[in-house]
Amino acid sequence: MADIPPWFAEGELVAVLTTQPLDRTLDYRAPEGGVALGAFVQVPLGPRQVIGVVWGTGQGGFDLKKARAITRVLDVAPMQEEMQDFIVRAADYTLTPLPAMLRLATRAPGLSDPPSMRKVYRLGDATPDRLTDARTRVLAVLEDFGGAAFTLKELADAAGVSSSVVKGLAAQDAVREEEAPRDTPYPRLDPGLPGKPLTESQASAAESLRAGIASGRYGTTLLRGVTGSGKTEVYLEAVAACLAQGRQALVLLPEIALSAEFLSRVERRFGARPAEWHSGVTMTERRRAWKMVGQGGAQLVVGARSALFLPFQDLGLIVVDEEHDSSYKQEDGVLYNARDMAVLRASLAQAQVVLASATPSLETWVNAKAGKYARIDMTDRFGDAILPDMRAIDMRDEDLPHGRWISPTLKQAVHARMEAGEQALLFLNRRGFAPLTLCRACGHQLECTHCSARLVEHRFLKRLMCHQCGEEYPIPDTCPSCEVEGKLAAIGPGVERLTEEAMEVFPEARIATLSSDLFSSARALKQAVETIATGGADIIVGTQLVAKGHNFPLLTLVGVIDADLGLHGSDMRAAERTFQLMRQVSGRAGRADRPGQALLQTFQPDHPVIRAILSGEEESFWNAEAQAREAAGMPPFGRMAGIVLSSEKEADAFAVGAALARNNAPLLRAGAMVYGPAAAPIARVRGWHRVRMLVKAPKGVALQRALSEWIDGVRLPRNFRLSVDIDPQSFY
Ligand code: ADP
Ligand code: ZN
């Protein structure tokens, strides 16, 4: 790109990439005053005005007199060439059209609005006619903060006066009223503030990360350490080093709603709050974050996966915390894995990546082993906390009536903890009351009418719910198939049912249930978590929601109700997921200074995954898992792409699938194989029929190019969707 002029004079022809679904850039004339490469602009498209980015020199090749001019250059920082590069490469990798990728990178409201202003207040020159108590307080606040500007509300609140007092002072010029841009820079973070004194192993880990930052180059490090070993403490040192260099940093977290604790931790470390980017952020704040990241007015962003597409000016570090978490993979719209895209972006920006996890993904483990990533291991927990003692409860030996899930052994262990004034967690990774509702008269299973998914009973909400599309149904009295009354039965356990059982088994206990659909907001969840953390419950019944980052100091026993759940999936990652989840959940126990215990109820205590979890021999688990995948040519040793064909007409989906299977020459030429078409495990979603195909190729094959050629060779009917998922994580 180096030979593209960075500036286009008025009237010059430029190529503009818009966010509209077109397969090419459009040519426009540079407006009066010229325009920079990368500038965000508004351009006419037919009768409309749309947003775009000046992508390069115009293509020409048509009647140049017809070229229209750019309407307006937006008041935001131009896109850096490196970001353009990132968008192009990410689009190529994920086989996403460029406009869709650009939309991902411009997801902030009001970018095309003219700069909006608001009133702010500073210390004025005049002395007020009379100094009341309230007025003195206002002036004192302004003097205290030097030249700082306040909004009316901020100033009134800080001084503890009504806003009319401020207005009164402004009328006399004792306070100066000014117009200032609404989107203001974030408060400065101070990387010079001292962090916590680090232990020896933490200090050496921090030192390696700092050395990476000092290099000013790209590099990825796997920071592996058990839960509670201080990984966060360590990577905040890398953030400090990055900020001290004057570069920006990004910390990605999986479940951003749960990060209130994290944000206050950052604030304590650096003296101010970072910019936030996630679904819970207001539209105003979103726009501010987007603009400030682009102008350098935000040093640190803490965000969910899409924060990766913010227009950083000088990104020096990306931390991907809990890098193994499956929520980094976006499963609809643009299908990308934020962990992998973080590595791509960092390599273009000469930035460092830190992948932090107690249980890294196999991909990362393999990359570290191959020397592509550096690896730091932190084996000790901070302070006196030790890893819990882990044991299996062999369910074949337990005397448990049908429809019950808490074994006598587990029951006894929970009682012992309660007597000691400690907490126990009963873990079951299944939302709702029961995963299946069956008619005992005819055997009919209740299913969603739009999807081929089973309906899950949610007894607290008194509804049946489709976990696929979210549709809710009343719980019927009669079977919709045979119309016999009173024969519908809930089969299998969900957390709600487990709560019911726990209330019977432990009548004296205070029981709290943590499951995502029981909380209407992140705030309600946070409240519940705090109550539990301070001892407001004896027993926690929870889904994987509890596995993520909460600290329950009184929790010393984890009972995993069904450790076998997840071992049987057809998913190649089933073992890996089970392993990670069990380790993480078990890691919840005894986090503070009390030793913990984890009990895994299983019918297969000799299953290799269960054995690896119990023995704690992670390296041997990963080695075995890696060998199995390598033997099968599965990622990360081979390449895979999932194709989903969906249509309102089932026949169309299969017909396109068959055509693709026939015209497989481009794939075969590249050395790839195609499997399918076959009905997807969830064959219908929201009324659309789904058919899957799977493409497998050896490593090193230019898979994307082969895929594009293959897909371009087949004509799609109307109302048809074809999506390509590179490195698929799920196969539903
Ligand atoms: P991880 O990210 O590996 O789970 P954290 O960084 O969250 O671990 O550390 C676990 C707990 O121990 C936190 O409450 C943290 O503040 C505390 N901690 C870790 N290292 C130190 C240290 N060197 N000094 C004081 N507290 C620490
Ligand atoms: Zn449904």
PDB file of C-alpha atoms in Angstrom, residues 104-359:
ATOM      1  CA  LEU A 104     -18.187  -4.584  12.460  1.00  0.00           C
ATOM      2  CA  ALA A 105     -15.532  -1.903  12.723  1.00  0.00           C
ATOM      3  CA  THR A 106     -18.001   0.977  12.758  1.00  0.00           C
ATOM      4  CA  ARG A 107     -20.538  -0.263  15.242  1.00  0.00           C
ATOM      5  CA  ALA A 108     -20.990   2.984  17.096  1.00  0.00           C
ATOM      6  CA  PRO A 109     -24.018   5.209  16.755  1.00  0.00           C
ATOM      7  CA  GLY A 110     -23.862   8.747  15.471  1.00  0.00           C
ATOM      8  CA  LEU A 111     -20.468   8.594  13.795  1.00  0.00           C
ATOM      9  CA  SER A 112     -21.840  10.751  11.029  1.00  0.00           C
ATOM     10  CA  ASP A 113     -23.376  13.308  13.382  1.00  0.00           C
ATOM     11  CA  PRO A 114     -21.759  16.713  13.381  1.00  0.00           C
ATOM     12  CA  PRO A 115     -19.585  17.163  16.455  1.00  0.00           C
ATOM     13  CA  SER A 116     -21.974  17.870  19.262  1.00  0.00           C
ATOM     14  CA  MET A 117     -21.210  20.280  22.033  1.00  0.00           C
ATOM     15  CA  ARG A 118     -22.270  20.674  25.617  1.00  0.00           C
ATOM     16  CA  LYS A 119     -21.762  23.279  28.317  1.00  0.00           C
ATOM     17  CA  VAL A 120     -18.921  22.905  30.763  1.00  0.00           C
ATOM     18  CA  TYR A 121     -17.853  25.062  33.685  1.00  0.00           C
ATOM     19  CA  ARG A 122     -14.438  26.295  34.820  1.00  0.00           C
ATOM     20  CA  LEU A 123     -13.106  28.820  37.289  1.00  0.00           C
ATOM     21  CA  GLY A 124     -13.791  32.396  36.086  1.00  0.00           C
ATOM     22  CA  ASP A 125     -11.942  35.671  36.718  1.00  0.00           C
ATOM     23  CA  ALA A 126     -14.557  37.790  38.491  1.00  0.00           C
ATOM     24  CA  THR A 127     -15.382  37.765  42.205  1.00  0.00           C
ATOM     25  CA  PRO A 128     -19.048  37.203  43.010  1.00  0.00           C
ATOM     26  CA  ASP A 129     -21.010  39.995  44.678  1.00  0.00           C
ATOM     27  CA  ARG A 130     -21.728  37.901  47.702  1.00  0.00           C
ATOM     28  CA  LEU A 131     -20.184  34.690  48.978  1.00  0.00           C
ATOM     29  CA  THR A 132     -22.708  32.293  50.405  1.00  0.00           C
ATOM     30  CA  ASP A 133     -21.658  28.967  51.852  1.00  0.00           C
ATOM     31  CA  ALA A 134     -22.840  27.131  48.766  1.00  0.00           C
ATOM     32  CA  ARG A 135     -20.980  29.463  46.418  1.00  0.00           C
ATOM     33  CA  THR A 136     -17.779  29.058  48.415  1.00  0.00           C
ATOM     34  CA  ARG A 137     -18.057  25.295  48.070  1.00  0.00           C
ATOM     35  CA  VAL A 138     -18.418  25.518  44.285  1.00  0.00           C
ATOM     36  CA  LEU A 139     -15.366  27.749  43.963  1.00  0.00           C
ATOM     37  CA  ALA A 140     -13.403  25.513  46.309  1.00  0.00           C
ATOM     38  CA  VAL A 141     -14.129  22.476  44.126  1.00  0.00           C
ATOM     39  CA  LEU A 142     -12.984  24.345  40.998  1.00  0.00           C
ATOM     40  CA  GLU A 143      -9.811  25.541  42.719  1.00  0.00           C
ATOM     41  CA  ASP A 144      -9.123  22.052  44.002  1.00  0.00           C
ATOM     42  CA  PHE A 145      -9.211  20.595  40.538  1.00  0.00           C
ATOM     43  CA  GLY A 146      -7.022  23.240  38.904  1.00  0.00           C
ATOM     44  CA  GLY A 147      -8.199  24.031  35.422  1.00  0.00           C
ATOM     45  CA  ALA A 148     -10.589  21.095  35.093  1.00  0.00           C
ATOM     46  CA  ALA A 149     -13.911  21.554  33.355  1.00  0.00           C
ATOM     47  CA  PHE A 150     -17.090  20.114  34.866  1.00  0.00           C
ATOM     48  CA  THR A 151     -20.541  19.552  33.485  1.00  0.00           C
ATOM     49  CA  LEU A 152     -23.279  21.317  35.386  1.00  0.00           C
ATOM     50  CA  LYS A 153     -24.335  18.157  37.126  1.00  0.00           C
ATOM     51  CA  GLU A 154     -20.820  17.058  37.975  1.00  0.00           C
ATOM     52  CA  LEU A 155     -19.977  20.398  39.509  1.00  0.00           C
ATOM     53  CA  ALA A 156     -23.204  20.716  41.484  1.00  0.00           C
ATOM     54  CA  ASP A 157     -22.814  17.159  42.755  1.00  0.00           C
ATOM     55  CA  ALA A 158     -19.169  17.611  43.694  1.00  0.00           C
ATOM     56  CA  ALA A 159     -19.958  20.773  45.655  1.00  0.00           C
ATOM     57  CA  GLY A 160     -23.189  19.414  47.086  1.00  0.00           C
ATOM     58  CA  VAL A 161     -25.251  22.362  45.815  1.00  0.00           C
ATOM     59  CA  SER A 162     -28.155  22.777  43.427  1.00  0.00           C
ATOM     60  CA  SER A 163     -27.354  23.641  39.833  1.00  0.00           C
ATOM     61  CA  SER A 164     -28.880  27.112  40.278  1.00  0.00           C
ATOM     62  CA  VAL A 165     -25.945  28.039  42.521  1.00  0.00           C
ATOM     63  CA  VAL A 166     -23.542  27.265  39.664  1.00  0.00           C
ATOM     64  CA  LYS A 167     -25.716  29.179  37.199  1.00  0.00           C
ATOM     65  CA  GLY A 168     -25.767  32.152  39.576  1.00  0.00           C
ATOM     66  CA  LEU A 169     -21.977  32.197  39.708  1.00  0.00           C
ATOM     67  CA  ALA A 170     -21.772  31.869  35.939  1.00  0.00           C
ATOM     68  CA  ALA A 171     -24.048  34.889  35.509  1.00  0.00           C
ATOM     69  CA  GLN A 172     -21.451  36.920  37.364  1.00  0.00           C
ATOM     70  CA  ASP A 173     -18.452  35.424  35.503  1.00  0.00           C
ATOM     71  CA  ALA A 174     -17.093  33.985  38.731  1.00  0.00           C
ATOM     72  CA  VAL A 175     -17.556  30.685  36.921  1.00  0.00           C
ATOM     73  CA  ARG A 176     -16.872  30.480  33.197  1.00  0.00           C
ATOM     74  CA  GLU A 177     -19.400  28.699  31.013  1.00  0.00           C
ATOM     75  CA  GLU A 178     -17.973  27.213  27.800  1.00  0.00           C
ATOM     76  CA  GLU A 179     -18.975  24.968  24.947  1.00  0.00           C
ATOM     77  CA  ALA A 180     -16.943  21.756  24.800  1.00  0.00           C
ATOM     78  CA  PRO A 181     -17.216  18.651  22.621  1.00  0.00           C
ATOM     79  CA  ARG A 182     -19.546  16.081  24.082  1.00  0.00           C
ATOM     80  CA  ASP A 183     -17.176  13.179  23.572  1.00  0.00           C
ATOM     81  CA  THR A 184     -14.362  13.797  25.972  1.00  0.00           C
ATOM     82  CA  PRO A 185     -11.133  11.899  26.513  1.00  0.00           C
ATOM     83  CA  TYR A 186     -11.084   9.334  29.290  1.00  0.00           C
ATOM     84  CA  PRO A 187      -9.274  10.257  32.494  1.00  0.00           C
ATOM     85  CA  ARG A 188      -5.551   9.509  32.319  1.00  0.00           C
ATOM     86  CA  LEU A 189      -4.483   6.174  33.704  1.00  0.00           C
ATOM     87  CA  ASP A 190      -1.243   6.351  35.613  1.00  0.00           C
ATOM     88  CA  PRO A 191       0.981   3.354  34.854  1.00  0.00           C
ATOM     89  CA  GLY A 192       3.484   4.700  37.385  1.00  0.00           C
ATOM     90  CA  LEU A 193       1.295   3.844  40.357  1.00  0.00           C
ATOM     91  CA  PRO A 194       2.668   0.855  42.240  1.00  0.00           C
ATOM     92  CA  GLY A 195       1.041  -2.553  41.726  1.00  0.00           C
ATOM     93  CA  LYS A 196       0.810  -5.195  44.424  1.00  0.00           C
ATOM     94  CA  PRO A 197       4.153  -6.575  45.542  1.00  0.00           C
ATOM     95  CA  LEU A 198       4.565  -9.707  43.445  1.00  0.00           C
ATOM     96  CA  THR A 199       5.678 -13.151  44.474  1.00  0.00           C
ATOM     97  CA  GLU A 200       8.835 -14.503  42.886  1.00  0.00           C
ATOM     98  CA  SER A 201       7.047 -16.478  40.171  1.00  0.00           C
ATOM     99  CA  GLN A 202       4.677 -13.586  39.465  1.00  0.00           C
ATOM    100  CA  ALA A 203       7.578 -11.158  39.243  1.00  0.00           C
ATOM    101  CA  SER A 204       9.446 -13.284  36.746  1.00  0.00           C
ATOM    102  CA  ALA A 205       6.296 -13.755  34.653  1.00  0.00           C
ATOM    103  CA  ALA A 206       5.731  -9.988  34.678  1.00  0.00           C
ATOM    104  CA  GLU A 207       9.333  -9.429  33.687  1.00  0.00           C
ATOM    105  CA  SER A 208       9.011 -11.640  30.588  1.00  0.00           C
ATOM    106  CA  LEU A 209       5.850  -9.848  29.526  1.00  0.00           C
ATOM    107  CA  ARG A 210       7.489  -6.466  30.035  1.00  0.00           C
ATOM    108  CA  ALA A 211      10.422  -7.582  27.913  1.00  0.00           C
ATOM    109  CA  GLY A 212       7.964  -8.392  25.130  1.00  0.00           C
ATOM    110  CA  ILE A 213       6.441  -4.921  25.382  1.00  0.00           C
ATOM    111  CA  ALA A 214       9.896  -3.333  25.392  1.00  0.00           C
ATOM    112  CA  SER A 215      10.750  -5.087  22.114  1.00  0.00           C
ATOM    113  CA  GLY A 216       8.117  -2.988  20.365  1.00  0.00           C
ATOM    114  CA  ARG A 217       7.370  -5.977  18.126  1.00  0.00           C
ATOM    115  CA  TYR A 218       4.753  -8.614  17.669  1.00  0.00           C
ATOM    116  CA  GLY A 219       4.797 -11.621  19.958  1.00  0.00           C
ATOM    117  CA  THR A 220       2.252 -13.908  21.610  1.00  0.00           C
ATOM    118  CA  THR A 221       2.616 -15.388  25.068  1.00  0.00           C
ATOM    119  CA  LEU A 222       0.505 -18.038  26.701  1.00  0.00           C
ATOM    120  CA  LEU A 223       0.189 -17.102  30.362  1.00  0.00           C
ATOM    121  CA  ARG A 224      -0.943 -20.294  31.938  1.00  0.00           C
ATOM    122  CA  GLY A 225      -1.650 -20.452  35.618  1.00  0.00           C
ATOM    123  CA  VAL A 226      -4.157 -22.071  37.906  1.00  0.00           C
ATOM    124  CA  THR A 227      -7.112 -19.992  38.973  1.00  0.00           C
ATOM    125  CA  GLY A 228      -5.970 -17.639  41.688  1.00  0.00           C
ATOM    126  CA  SER A 229      -2.293 -17.743  40.752  1.00  0.00           C
ATOM    127  CA  GLY A 230      -2.321 -14.043  39.994  1.00  0.00           C
ATOM    128  CA  LYS A 231      -2.471 -14.001  36.189  1.00  0.00           C
ATOM    129  CA  THR A 232      -4.517 -10.820  36.266  1.00  0.00           C
ATOM    130  CA  GLU A 233      -2.056  -9.176  38.609  1.00  0.00           C
ATOM    131  CA  VAL A 234       0.746 -10.169  36.212  1.00  0.00           C
ATOM    132  CA  TYR A 235      -0.821  -9.061  32.953  1.00  0.00           C
ATOM    133  CA  LEU A 236      -1.758  -5.707  34.497  1.00  0.00           C
ATOM    134  CA  GLU A 237       2.013  -5.204  34.756  1.00  0.00           C
ATOM    135  CA  ALA A 238       2.233  -5.716  31.008  1.00  0.00           C
ATOM    136  CA  VAL A 239      -0.580  -3.192  30.580  1.00  0.00           C
ATOM    137  CA  ALA A 240       1.370  -0.758  32.768  1.00  0.00           C
ATOM    138  CA  ALA A 241       4.496  -1.192  30.654  1.00  0.00           C
ATOM    139  CA  CYS A 242       2.497  -0.669  27.473  1.00  0.00           C
ATOM    140  CA  LEU A 243       0.808   2.492  28.754  1.00  0.00           C
ATOM    141  CA  ALA A 244       4.143   3.799  29.996  1.00  0.00           C
ATOM    142  CA  GLN A 245       5.385   3.554  26.395  1.00  0.00           C
ATOM    143  CA  GLY A 246       2.475   5.740  25.373  1.00  0.00           C
ATOM    144  CA  ARG A 247       0.785   2.919  23.459  1.00  0.00           C
ATOM    145  CA  GLN A 248      -2.775   1.693  23.889  1.00  0.00           C
ATOM    146  CA  ALA A 249      -3.847  -1.579  25.454  1.00  0.00           C
ATOM    147  CA  LEU A 250      -6.893  -3.781  25.098  1.00  0.00           C
ATOM    148  CA  VAL A 251      -8.087  -6.372  27.597  1.00  0.00           C
ATOM    149  CA  LEU A 252     -10.688  -8.782  26.229  1.00  0.00           C
ATOM    150  CA  LEU A 253     -12.903 -10.658  28.648  1.00  0.00           C
ATOM    151  CA  PRO A 254     -15.481 -13.302  27.842  1.00  0.00           C
ATOM    152  CA  GLU A 255     -18.462 -12.423  29.993  1.00  0.00           C
ATOM    153  CA  ILE A 256     -18.221  -8.717  30.112  1.00  0.00           C
ATOM    154  CA  ALA A 257     -21.316  -8.292  32.225  1.00  0.00           C
ATOM    155  CA  LEU A 258     -19.428  -9.914  35.027  1.00  0.00           C
ATOM    156  CA  SER A 259     -16.507  -7.560  34.957  1.00  0.00           C
ATOM    157  CA  ALA A 260     -17.541  -4.926  37.507  1.00  0.00           C
ATOM    158  CA  GLU A 261     -15.044  -6.432  39.897  1.00  0.00           C
ATOM    159  CA  PHE A 262     -12.423  -6.369  37.192  1.00  0.00           C
ATOM    160  CA  LEU A 263     -13.019  -2.704  36.372  1.00  0.00           C
ATOM    161  CA  SER A 264     -12.581  -1.637  39.960  1.00  0.00           C
ATOM    162  CA  ARG A 265      -9.406  -3.659  40.054  1.00  0.00           C
ATOM    163  CA  VAL A 266      -8.081  -1.738  37.049  1.00  0.00           C
ATOM    164  CA  GLU A 267      -9.140   1.487  38.680  1.00  0.00           C
ATOM    165  CA  ARG A 268      -7.254   0.635  41.851  1.00  0.00           C
ATOM    166  CA  ARG A 269      -4.176  -0.249  39.826  1.00  0.00           C
ATOM    167  CA  PHE A 270      -4.105   2.808  37.529  1.00  0.00           C
ATOM    168  CA  GLY A 271      -6.094   5.406  39.431  1.00  0.00           C
ATOM    169  CA  ALA A 272      -8.902   5.806  36.861  1.00  0.00           C
ATOM    170  CA  ARG A 273     -11.432   3.739  34.988  1.00  0.00           C
ATOM    171  CA  PRO A 274     -10.653   2.456  31.501  1.00  0.00           C
ATOM    172  CA  ALA A 275     -12.974   2.751  28.517  1.00  0.00           C
ATOM    173  CA  GLU A 276     -15.510  -0.064  28.340  1.00  0.00           C
ATOM    174  CA  TRP A 277     -16.908  -1.737  25.257  1.00  0.00           C
ATOM    175  CA  HIS A 278     -19.684  -4.294  25.528  1.00  0.00           C
ATOM    176  CA  SER A 279     -23.393  -4.706  25.066  1.00  0.00           C
ATOM    177  CA  GLY A 280     -24.216  -3.118  28.426  1.00  0.00           C
ATOM    178  CA  VAL A 281     -22.613   0.227  27.496  1.00  0.00           C
ATOM    179  CA  THR A 282     -24.929   3.112  26.602  1.00  0.00           C
ATOM    180  CA  MET A 283     -25.002   4.413  23.043  1.00  0.00           C
ATOM    181  CA  THR A 284     -23.449   7.710  24.081  1.00  0.00           C
ATOM    182  CA  GLU A 285     -20.632   5.929  25.847  1.00  0.00           C
ATOM    183  CA  ARG A 286     -20.156   3.655  22.856  1.00  0.00           C
ATOM    184  CA  ARG A 287     -19.694   6.596  20.529  1.00  0.00           C
ATOM    185  CA  ARG A 288     -17.342   8.243  22.976  1.00  0.00           C
ATOM    186  CA  ALA A 289     -15.259   5.079  23.335  1.00  0.00           C
ATOM    187  CA  TRP A 290     -15.076   4.566  19.572  1.00  0.00           C
ATOM    188  CA  LYS A 291     -14.019   8.138  18.880  1.00  0.00           C
ATOM    189  CA  MET A 292     -11.570   8.384  21.744  1.00  0.00           C
ATOM    190  CA  VAL A 293      -9.878   5.114  20.897  1.00  0.00           C
ATOM    191  CA  GLY A 294      -9.324   6.548  17.427  1.00  0.00           C
ATOM    192  CA  GLN A 295      -7.989   9.853  18.682  1.00  0.00           C
ATOM    193  CA  GLY A 296      -5.841   8.420  21.425  1.00  0.00           C
ATOM    194  CA  GLY A 297      -8.118   9.726  24.169  1.00  0.00           C
ATOM    195  CA  ALA A 298      -8.493   6.232  25.611  1.00  0.00           C
ATOM    196  CA  GLN A 299      -5.381   4.436  26.794  1.00  0.00           C
ATOM    197  CA  LEU A 300      -6.998   1.199  27.838  1.00  0.00           C
ATOM    198  CA  VAL A 301     -10.148  -0.543  26.684  1.00  0.00           C
ATOM    199  CA  VAL A 302     -11.717  -3.379  28.609  1.00  0.00           C
ATOM    200  CA  GLY A 303     -14.171  -5.082  26.367  1.00  0.00           C
ATOM    201  CA  ALA A 304     -15.966  -8.000  24.822  1.00  0.00           C
ATOM    202  CA  ARG A 305     -14.740  -9.640  21.617  1.00  0.00           C
ATOM    203  CA  SER A 306     -15.916  -6.922  19.232  1.00  0.00           C
ATOM    204  CA  ALA A 307     -13.614  -4.387  20.947  1.00  0.00           C
ATOM    205  CA  LEU A 308     -10.996  -5.924  18.703  1.00  0.00           C
ATOM    206  CA  PHE A 309     -12.463  -3.920  15.824  1.00  0.00           C
ATOM    207  CA  LEU A 310     -12.110  -0.532  17.517  1.00  0.00           C
ATOM    208  CA  PRO A 311      -9.946   1.964  15.612  1.00  0.00           C
ATOM    209  CA  PHE A 312      -6.909   1.913  17.916  1.00  0.00           C
ATOM    210  CA  GLN A 313      -4.305   4.461  16.971  1.00  0.00           C
ATOM    211  CA  ASP A 314      -1.317   2.721  18.429  1.00  0.00           C
ATOM    212  CA  LEU A 315      -2.149  -0.635  19.912  1.00  0.00           C
ATOM    213  CA  GLY A 316       0.724  -2.138  21.881  1.00  0.00           C
ATOM    214  CA  LEU A 317      -0.916  -4.982  23.789  1.00  0.00           C
ATOM    215  CA  ILE A 318      -3.942  -7.251  23.597  1.00  0.00           C
ATOM    216  CA  VAL A 319      -4.753  -9.460  26.555  1.00  0.00           C
ATOM    217  CA  VAL A 320      -7.238 -12.243  25.904  1.00  0.00           C
ATOM    218  CA  ASP A 321      -8.306 -13.399  29.342  1.00  0.00           C
ATOM    219  CA  GLU A 322      -9.756 -16.924  29.621  1.00  0.00           C
ATOM    220  CA  GLU A 323      -8.554 -17.420  26.065  1.00  0.00           C
ATOM    221  CA  HIS A 324     -10.126 -20.891  25.841  1.00  0.00           C
ATOM    222  CA  ASP A 325     -13.614 -19.499  26.379  1.00  0.00           C
ATOM    223  CA  SER A 326     -15.996 -20.463  23.598  1.00  0.00           C
ATOM    224  CA  SER A 327     -17.717 -17.078  23.692  1.00  0.00           C
ATOM    225  CA  TYR A 328     -14.730 -15.618  21.827  1.00  0.00           C
ATOM    226  CA  LYS A 329     -16.111 -17.293  18.774  1.00  0.00           C
ATOM    227  CA  GLN A 330     -18.887 -15.239  17.275  1.00  0.00           C
ATOM    228  CA  GLU A 331     -21.480 -17.726  16.080  1.00  0.00           C
ATOM    229  CA  ASP A 332     -23.695 -15.552  13.940  1.00  0.00           C
ATOM    230  CA  GLY A 333     -23.223 -12.775  11.423  1.00  0.00           C
ATOM    231  CA  VAL A 334     -19.495 -12.526  10.831  1.00  0.00           C
ATOM    232  CA  LEU A 335     -18.094 -15.820  12.096  1.00  0.00           C
ATOM    233  CA  TYR A 336     -14.770 -15.034  13.673  1.00  0.00           C
ATOM    234  CA  ASN A 337     -12.728 -16.114  16.638  1.00  0.00           C
ATOM    235  CA  ALA A 338     -11.592 -13.069  18.585  1.00  0.00           C
ATOM    236  CA  ARG A 339      -8.619 -14.927  20.006  1.00  0.00           C
ATOM    237  CA  ASP A 340      -7.240 -15.693  16.552  1.00  0.00           C
ATOM    238  CA  MET A 341      -8.112 -12.269  15.191  1.00  0.00           C
ATOM    239  CA  ALA A 342      -6.308 -10.711  18.173  1.00  0.00           C
ATOM    240  CA  VAL A 343      -3.154 -12.482  17.084  1.00  0.00           C
ATOM    241  CA  LEU A 344      -3.664 -11.261  13.518  1.00  0.00           C
ATOM    242  CA  ARG A 345      -4.280  -7.681  14.565  1.00  0.00           C
ATOM    243  CA  ALA A 346      -1.307  -7.660  16.905  1.00  0.00           C
ATOM    244  CA  SER A 347       0.984  -9.025  14.214  1.00  0.00           C
ATOM    245  CA  LEU A 348      -0.010  -6.135  11.935  1.00  0.00           C
ATOM    246  CA  ALA A 349       0.287  -3.555  14.720  1.00  0.00           C
ATOM    247  CA  GLN A 350       3.634  -4.807  16.076  1.00  0.00           C
ATOM    248  CA  ALA A 351       1.860  -5.458  19.348  1.00  0.00           C
ATOM    249  CA  GLN A 352       2.101  -8.140  22.007  1.00  0.00           C
ATOM    250  CA  VAL A 353      -0.629 -10.649  22.787  1.00  0.00           C
ATOM    251  CA  VAL A 354      -1.099 -12.300  26.159  1.00  0.00           C
ATOM    252  CA  LEU A 355      -3.383 -15.328  26.169  1.00  0.00           C
ATOM    253  CA  ALA A 356      -4.291 -15.996  29.785  1.00  0.00           C
ATOM    254  CA  SER A 357      -5.943 -19.179  30.971  1.00  0.00           C
ATOM    255  CA  ALA A 358      -5.882 -21.884  33.584  1.00  0.00           C
ATOM    256  CA  THR A 359      -6.901 -24.365  30.910  1.00  0.00           C
TER     257      THR A 359
END
